[in-house]
Coordinates of N, CA, C and O in Angstrom, one line a residue:
V167 N 7.2 5.3 13.7 CA 5.9 5.1 13.1 C 5.6 3.7 13.0 O 6.4 2.8 12.6
Q168 N 4.4 3.4 13.4 CA 3.9 2.0 13.3 C 2.7 1.9 12.3 O 1.9 2.8 12.3
L169 N 2.7 0.9 11.6 CA 1.7 0.7 10.5 C 0.9 -0.6 10.9 O 1.4 -1.6 11.1
Q170 N -0.4 -0.4 10.8 CA -1.3 -1.5 11.1 C -2.2 -1.7 9.9 O -3.1 -0.9 9.6
A171 N -2.0 -2.8 9.2 CA -2.7 -3.1 8.0 C -3.9 -4.1 8.3 O -3.8 -4.9 9.2
S172 N -4.9 -4.0 7.5 CA -6.0 -4.9 7.6 C -6.6 -5.1 6.3 O -6.4 -4.3 5.3
G173 N -7.4 -6.2 6.2 CA -8.0 -6.6 4.9 C -7.3 -7.7 4.3 O -6.5 -8.4 4.9
G174 N -7.5 -7.9 3.0 CA -6.9 -9.0 2.3 C -7.7 -10.2 2.4 O -8.8 -10.2 2.9
G175 N -7.2 -11.3 1.9 CA -7.9 -12.6 2.0 C -7.9 -13.3 0.7 O -7.1 -13.0 -0.2
L176 N -8.9 -14.1 0.5 CA -9.1 -14.9 -0.7 C -10.3 -14.4 -1.5 O -11.4 -14.2 -0.9
V177 N -10.1 -14.3 -2.8 CA -11.2 -13.8 -3.7 C -11.0 -14.5 -5.0 O -9.9 -14.9 -5.4
Q178 N -12.1 -14.7 -5.7 CA -12.1 -15.2 -7.0 C -11.7 -14.2 -8.1 O -11.9 -13.0 -7.9
A179 N -11.1 -14.6 -9.1 CA -10.7 -13.7 -10.2 C -11.9 -12.9 -10.7 O -13.0 -13.5 -10.8
G180 N -11.7 -11.7 -10.9 CA -12.7 -10.7 -11.3 C -13.4 -10.1 -10.1 O -14.2 -9.1 -10.3
G181 N -13.1 -10.5 -9.0 CA -13.7 -10.0 -7.8 C -13.0 -8.7 -7.3 O -12.0 -8.2 -7.9
S182 N -13.4 -8.3 -6.1 CA -12.9 -7.1 -5.5 C -12.5 -7.3 -4.0 O -13.0 -8.2 -3.4
L183 N -11.6 -6.5 -3.6 CA -11.1 -6.7 -2.2 C -10.5 -5.3 -1.8 O -10.0 -4.5 -2.6
G184 N -10.5 -5.1 -0.5 CA -10.0 -3.8 0.0 C -9.0 -4.0 1.1 O -9.0 -5.0 1.9
L185 N -8.0 -3.1 1.2 CA -7.0 -3.1 2.2 C -7.0 -1.7 2.9 O -7.4 -0.7 2.2
S186 N -6.6 -1.7 4.1 CA -6.4 -0.4 4.8 C -5.2 -0.5 5.6 O -4.8 -1.6 6.0
C187 N -4.6 0.7 5.9 CA -3.4 0.7 6.7 C -3.4 2.0 7.5 O -3.5 3.1 6.9
A188 N -3.3 1.9 8.8 CA -3.3 3.0 9.7 C -2.0 3.3 10.3 O -1.3 2.3 10.8
A189 N -1.5 4.5 10.2 CA -0.2 4.8 10.8 C -0.4 5.5 12.1 O -1.3 6.3 12.3
S190 N 0.5 5.2 13.0 CA 0.5 5.9 14.3 C 1.9 6.2 14.8 O 2.9 5.6 14.2
G191 N 2.0 7.0 15.8 CA 3.3 7.4 16.2 C 3.7 8.8 15.8 O 2.8 9.7 15.6
S192 N 5.0 9.0 15.5 CA 5.4 10.4 15.1 C 5.2 10.6 13.6 O 6.1 10.4 12.7
I193 N 4.0 10.9 13.2 CA 3.7 11.1 11.8 C 4.1 12.5 11.4 O 3.7 13.5 12.0
L194 N 4.8 12.6 10.3 CA 5.2 13.9 9.7 C 4.1 14.4 8.9 O 3.3 13.6 8.2
S195 N 3.9 15.7 8.8 CA 2.7 16.3 8.2 C 2.7 16.1 6.7 O 1.7 16.1 6.0
V196 N 3.9 15.9 6.1 CA 4.0 15.7 4.7 C 4.6 14.3 4.5 O 5.7 14.0 4.9
N197 N 3.9 13.4 3.9 CA 4.4 12.0 3.8 C 3.7 11.3 2.6 O 2.7 11.9 2.0
A198 N 4.1 10.2 2.3 CA 3.4 9.3 1.3 C 3.2 8.0 2.0 O 4.0 7.4 2.7
M199 N 2.0 7.4 1.7 CA 1.7 6.1 2.2 C 1.1 5.3 1.1 O 0.5 5.8 0.2
G200 N 1.3 4.0 1.2 CA 0.7 3.2 0.1 C 1.1 1.7 0.3 O 1.3 1.2 1.4
W201 N 1.2 1.0 -0.8 CA 1.3 -0.4 -0.8 C 2.3 -0.9 -1.8 O 2.4 -0.3 -3.0
Y202 N 3.1 -1.9 -1.4 CA 3.9 -2.6 -2.3 C 3.5 -4.1 -2.2 O 2.8 -4.4 -1.2
R203 N 3.9 -4.9 -3.1 CA 3.5 -6.3 -3.0 C 4.7 -7.2 -3.4 O 5.6 -6.7 -4.2
Q204 N 4.7 -8.4 -2.9 CA 5.8 -9.3 -3.3 C 5.2 -10.7 -3.5 O 4.6 -11.3 -2.5
A205 N 5.3 -11.2 -4.7 CA 4.9 -12.6 -4.9 C 6.0 -13.6 -4.8 O 7.2 -13.1 -4.8
P206 N 5.8 -14.8 -4.5 CA 6.9 -15.8 -4.3 C 7.8 -15.8 -5.5 O 7.4 -15.8 -6.7
G207 N 9.1 -15.7 -5.2 CA 10.1 -15.7 -6.3 C 10.3 -14.4 -7.0 O 11.0 -14.4 -8.0
K208 N 9.5 -13.4 -6.6 CA 9.6 -12.1 -7.4 C 10.1 -11.0 -6.4 O 10.0 -11.1 -5.2
E209 N 10.5 -9.9 -7.0 CA 10.9 -8.8 -6.2 C 9.7 -8.0 -5.8 O 8.6 -8.0 -6.4
R210 N 9.9 -7.2 -4.7 CA 8.8 -6.4 -4.2 C 8.6 -5.3 -5.3 O 9.5 -4.7 -5.8
E211 N 7.3 -5.0 -5.5 CA 7.0 -4.0 -6.5 C 5.9 -3.0 -6.0 O 5.1 -3.3 -5.2
L212 N 6.0 -1.8 -6.6 CA 5.0 -0.8 -6.2 C 3.6 -1.2 -6.7 O 3.4 -1.6 -7.8
V213 N 2.7 -1.0 -5.8 CA 1.2 -1.1 -6.1 C 0.7 0.3 -6.3 O 0.2 0.6 -7.4
A214 N 0.7 1.0 -5.2 CA 0.2 2.4 -5.3 C 0.7 3.2 -4.1 O 0.8 2.6 -3.0
L215 N 0.9 4.5 -4.3 CA 1.3 5.4 -3.2 C 0.5 6.6 -3.4 O 0.1 7.0 -4.5
M216 N 0.2 7.3 -2.2 CA -0.5 8.5 -2.2 C 0.1 9.5 -1.2 O 0.4 9.1 -0.1
T217 N 0.3 10.7 -1.6 CA 0.9 11.7 -0.7 C -0.2 12.4 0.1 O -1.4 12.3 -0.3
T218 N 0.2 13.1 1.1 CA -0.7 13.9 1.9 C -1.4 14.9 1.0 O -2.5 15.4 1.3
G219 N -0.7 15.4 0.0 CA -1.3 16.4 -0.9 C -2.2 15.8 -2.0 O -2.8 16.6 -2.7
G220 N -2.3 14.5 -2.0 CA -3.2 13.9 -3.0 C -2.6 13.3 -4.2 O -3.3 12.7 -5.1
G221 N -1.3 13.5 -4.4 CA -0.6 12.9 -5.5 C -0.6 11.4 -5.4 O -0.5 10.8 -4.4
T222 N -0.7 10.7 -6.6 CA -0.8 9.3 -6.6 C 0.2 8.7 -7.6 O 0.6 9.4 -8.6
S223 N 0.6 7.5 -7.3 CA 1.5 6.8 -8.2 C 1.1 5.3 -8.2 O 0.9 4.8 -7.1
Y224 N 0.9 4.7 -9.4 CA 0.4 3.3 -9.5 C 1.4 2.5 -10.2 O 2.1 3.0 -11.2
G225 N 1.5 1.2 -9.9 CA 2.3 0.3 -10.7 C 1.6 0.0 -12.0 O 0.3 0.1 -12.0
D226 N 2.3 -0.2 -13.0 CA 1.7 -0.4 -14.3 C 0.7 -1.5 -14.4 O -0.3 -1.4 -15.1
S227 N 0.9 -2.6 -13.6 CA 0.1 -3.7 -13.7 C -1.3 -3.5 -13.0 O -2.2 -4.4 -13.2
V228 N -1.4 -2.5 -12.2 CA -2.7 -2.3 -11.5 C -3.4 -1.0 -11.9 O -4.5 -0.8 -11.5
E229 N -2.7 -0.2 -12.7 CA -3.4 1.0 -13.2 C -4.7 0.7 -13.8 O -4.9 -0.1 -14.7
G230 N -5.7 1.5 -13.3 CA -7.1 1.3 -13.9 C -7.9 0.3 -13.2 O -9.1 0.2 -13.4
R231 N -7.3 -0.5 -12.4 CA -8.0 -1.5 -11.6 C -8.0 -1.3 -10.1 O -9.0 -1.6 -9.4
F232 N -7.0 -0.7 -9.6 CA -6.8 -0.4 -8.2 C -7.0 1.1 -8.0 O -6.5 1.9 -8.8
T233 N -7.5 1.4 -6.8 CA -7.7 2.8 -6.5 C -7.2 3.0 -5.0 O -7.7 2.4 -4.1
I234 N -6.3 4.0 -4.9 CA -5.8 4.3 -3.6 C -6.5 5.6 -3.1 O -6.7 6.5 -3.9
S235 N -6.7 5.7 -1.8 CA -7.3 6.9 -1.2 C -6.8 7.0 0.2 O -6.2 6.0 0.7
R236 N -6.9 8.1 0.8 CA -6.4 8.3 2.2 C -7.3 9.3 3.0 O -7.9 10.2 2.4
D237 N -7.2 9.1 4.3 CA -7.9 10.0 5.2 C -6.7 10.6 6.0 O -6.2 9.9 6.9
N238 N -6.3 11.8 5.7 CA -5.2 12.4 6.4 C -5.5 12.6 7.9 O -4.5 12.5 8.7
A239 N -6.7 12.9 8.2 CA -7.0 13.1 9.7 C -6.8 11.8 10.5 O -6.5 11.9 11.7
K240 N -7.0 10.7 9.8 CA -6.9 9.4 10.5 C -5.5 8.7 10.2 O -5.3 7.6 10.6
N241 N -4.7 9.4 9.4 CA -3.4 8.8 8.9 C -3.6 7.4 8.4 O -2.9 6.5 8.8
T242 N -4.6 7.2 7.6 CA -5.0 5.9 7.1 C -5.1 6.0 5.6 O -5.6 6.9 5.0
V243 N -4.6 4.9 5.0 CA -4.6 4.8 3.5 C -5.4 3.6 3.2 O -5.4 2.6 3.9
Y244 N -6.2 3.7 2.1 CA -7.0 2.6 1.6 C -6.7 2.2 0.2 O -6.3 3.0 -0.6
L245 N -6.8 0.9 -0.1 CA -6.6 0.4 -1.4 C -7.8 -0.4 -1.8 O -8.1 -1.5 -1.2
Q246 N -8.5 0.0 -2.8 CA -9.6 -0.7 -3.4 C -9.2 -1.5 -4.6 O -8.7 -0.8 -5.6
M247 N -9.2 -2.8 -4.6 CA -8.7 -3.6 -5.7 C -9.9 -4.2 -6.4 O -10.8 -4.9 -5.8
S248 N -10.0 -4.0 -7.7 CA -11.1 -4.5 -8.5 C -10.5 -5.3 -9.7 O -9.4 -5.2 -10.0
S249 N -11.4 -6.1 -10.3 CA -11.0 -6.9 -11.5 C -9.8 -7.6 -11.2 O -8.8 -7.7 -12.0
L250 N -9.7 -8.3 -10.0 CA -8.5 -9.0 -9.6 C -8.2 -10.1 -10.5 O -9.1 -10.8 -11.0
K251 N -6.9 -10.4 -10.6 CA -6.4 -11.4 -11.4 C -5.6 -12.4 -10.6 O -5.0 -11.9 -9.6
P252 N -5.4 -13.6 -11.0 CA -4.5 -14.5 -10.2 C -3.1 -14.0 -10.0 O -2.5 -14.2 -9.0
E253 N -2.6 -13.2 -11.0 CA -1.3 -12.7 -10.9 C -1.2 -11.5 -9.9 O -0.1 -11.0 -9.6
D254 N -2.3 -11.1 -9.3 CA -2.3 -10.1 -8.2 C -2.0 -10.8 -6.9 O -1.9 -10.1 -5.9
T255 N -2.0 -12.1 -6.9 CA -1.7 -12.9 -5.6 C -0.3 -12.5 -5.1 O 0.7 -12.6 -5.9
A256 N -0.2 -12.1 -3.9 CA 1.0 -11.7 -3.3 C 0.8 -11.3 -1.9 O -0.3 -11.2 -1.4
V257 N 1.9 -11.1 -1.2 CA 1.8 -10.4 0.1 C 1.9 -8.9 -0.1 O 2.8 -8.5 -0.8
Y258 N 1.0 -8.2 0.4 CA 0.9 -6.8 0.3 C 1.4 -6.1 1.5 O 1.0 -6.4 2.7
Y259 N 2.3 -5.2 1.3 CA 3.0 -4.5 2.4 C 2.6 -3.0 2.4 O 2.8 -2.3 1.4
C260 N 2.2 -2.5 3.6 CA 1.9 -1.1 3.7 C 3.3 -0.4 3.9 O 4.2 -0.9 4.5
N261 N 3.4 0.8 3.3 CA 4.6 1.6 3.4 C 4.3 3.1 3.7 O 3.3 3.6 3.3
Y262 N 5.2 3.6 4.5 CA 5.2 5.0 4.9 C 6.5 5.6 4.7 O 7.5 5.1 5.1
I263 N 6.6 6.7 3.9 CA 7.8 7.4 3.6 C 7.6 8.9 3.9 O 6.6 9.4 3.6
A264 N 8.7 9.5 4.4 CA 8.6 10.9 4.6 C 10.1 11.4 4.8 O 11.0 10.7 5.0
Y265 N 10.2 12.7 4.7 CA 11.5 13.4 4.9 C 11.3 14.3 6.1 O 10.5 15.2 6.1
D266 N 12.2 14.0 7.1 CA 12.2 14.8 8.3 C 13.2 15.9 8.2 O 14.4 15.7 8.3
V267 N 12.6 17.1 8.0 CA 13.5 18.3 7.8 C 14.3 18.6 9.0 O 15.5 18.9 9.0
A268 N 13.7 18.3 10.2 CA 14.4 18.6 11.5 C 15.7 17.8 11.6 O 16.7 18.3 12.2
T269 N 15.7 16.6 11.2 CA 16.9 15.7 11.3 C 17.6 15.5 10.0 O 18.6 14.8 10.0
D270 N 17.0 16.1 8.9 CA 17.6 15.9 7.6 C 17.8 14.4 7.3 O 18.9 14.0 6.9
S271 N 16.7 13.7 7.5 CA 16.8 12.3 7.3 C 15.5 11.8 6.7 O 14.4 12.4 6.9
S272 N 15.5 10.7 6.0 CA 14.3 10.1 5.4 C 13.8 9.0 6.4 O 14.6 8.4 7.1
V273 N 12.5 8.8 6.4 CA 11.9 7.8 7.2 C 11.2 6.9 6.2 O 10.4 7.3 5.3
N274 N 11.4 5.6 6.4 CA 10.8 4.6 5.5 C 10.4 3.4 6.4 O 11.2 2.7 6.9
E275 N 9.1 3.2 6.6 CA 8.6 2.2 7.5 C 7.7 1.2 6.7 O 7.0 1.6 5.8
W276 N 7.7 0.0 7.1 CA 6.9 -1.1 6.5 C 6.0 -1.7 7.6 O 6.4 -1.9 8.7
G277 N 4.8 -2.0 7.1 CA 3.9 -2.7 8.0 C 4.1 -4.2 7.8 O 4.8 -4.7 6.9
Q278 N 3.3 -5.0 8.6 CA 3.4 -6.4 8.4 C 2.6 -6.7 7.1 O 1.7 -6.0 6.7
G279 N 3.0 -7.7 6.4 CA 2.4 -8.1 5.2 C 1.0 -8.7 5.4 O 0.7 -9.3 6.4
T280 N 0.2 -8.5 4.4 CA -1.1 -9.2 4.4 C -1.3 -9.9 3.1 O -1.0 -9.4 2.1
Q281 N -1.8 -11.1 3.2 CA -1.9 -12.0 2.0 C -3.1 -11.7 1.2 O -4.2 -11.6 1.8
V282 N -2.9 -11.6 -0.1 CA -4.1 -11.5 -1.0 C -3.9 -12.6 -2.0 O -2.9 -12.8 -2.6
T283 N -4.9 -13.5 -2.0 CA -4.9 -14.6 -2.9 C -6.1 -14.5 -3.9 O -7.2 -14.4 -3.4
V284 N -5.8 -14.6 -5.2 CA -6.9 -14.5 -6.2 C -6.9 -15.9 -6.9 O -5.9 -16.3 -7.5
S285 N -8.0 -16.6 -6.7 CA -8.1 -17.9 -7.4 C -8.7 -17.8 -8.8 O -9.5 -16.9 -9.1
S286 N -8.3 -18.7 -9.6 CA -8.7 -18.6 -11.0 C -10.0 -19.4 -11.2 O -10.5 -20.1 -10.3

């Protein structure tokens, strides 16, 4: 599975920004896609994940401000970020996880990071 992320950039505090990530390759029909982020000197943390069935999970720090959505037909996940804060500044990584029943193994793939910078 290959992940191609786009979006990100520089925005002022209080502004909005969007990210997208398209998956290609051997996509399993049941999977979760989403975003993690890592700020300098900090551990990678969950931003948001969404399953093919529509289930979502958000990190505490973004709940209510960020919205994840996906287009299963396009194997693409979107992240709409609003009310951005300087502490949202980080490299955002797209993630794809799935369980392959045929091989009894898990699949966990990462996209290239995309920088999001929020100025105060």
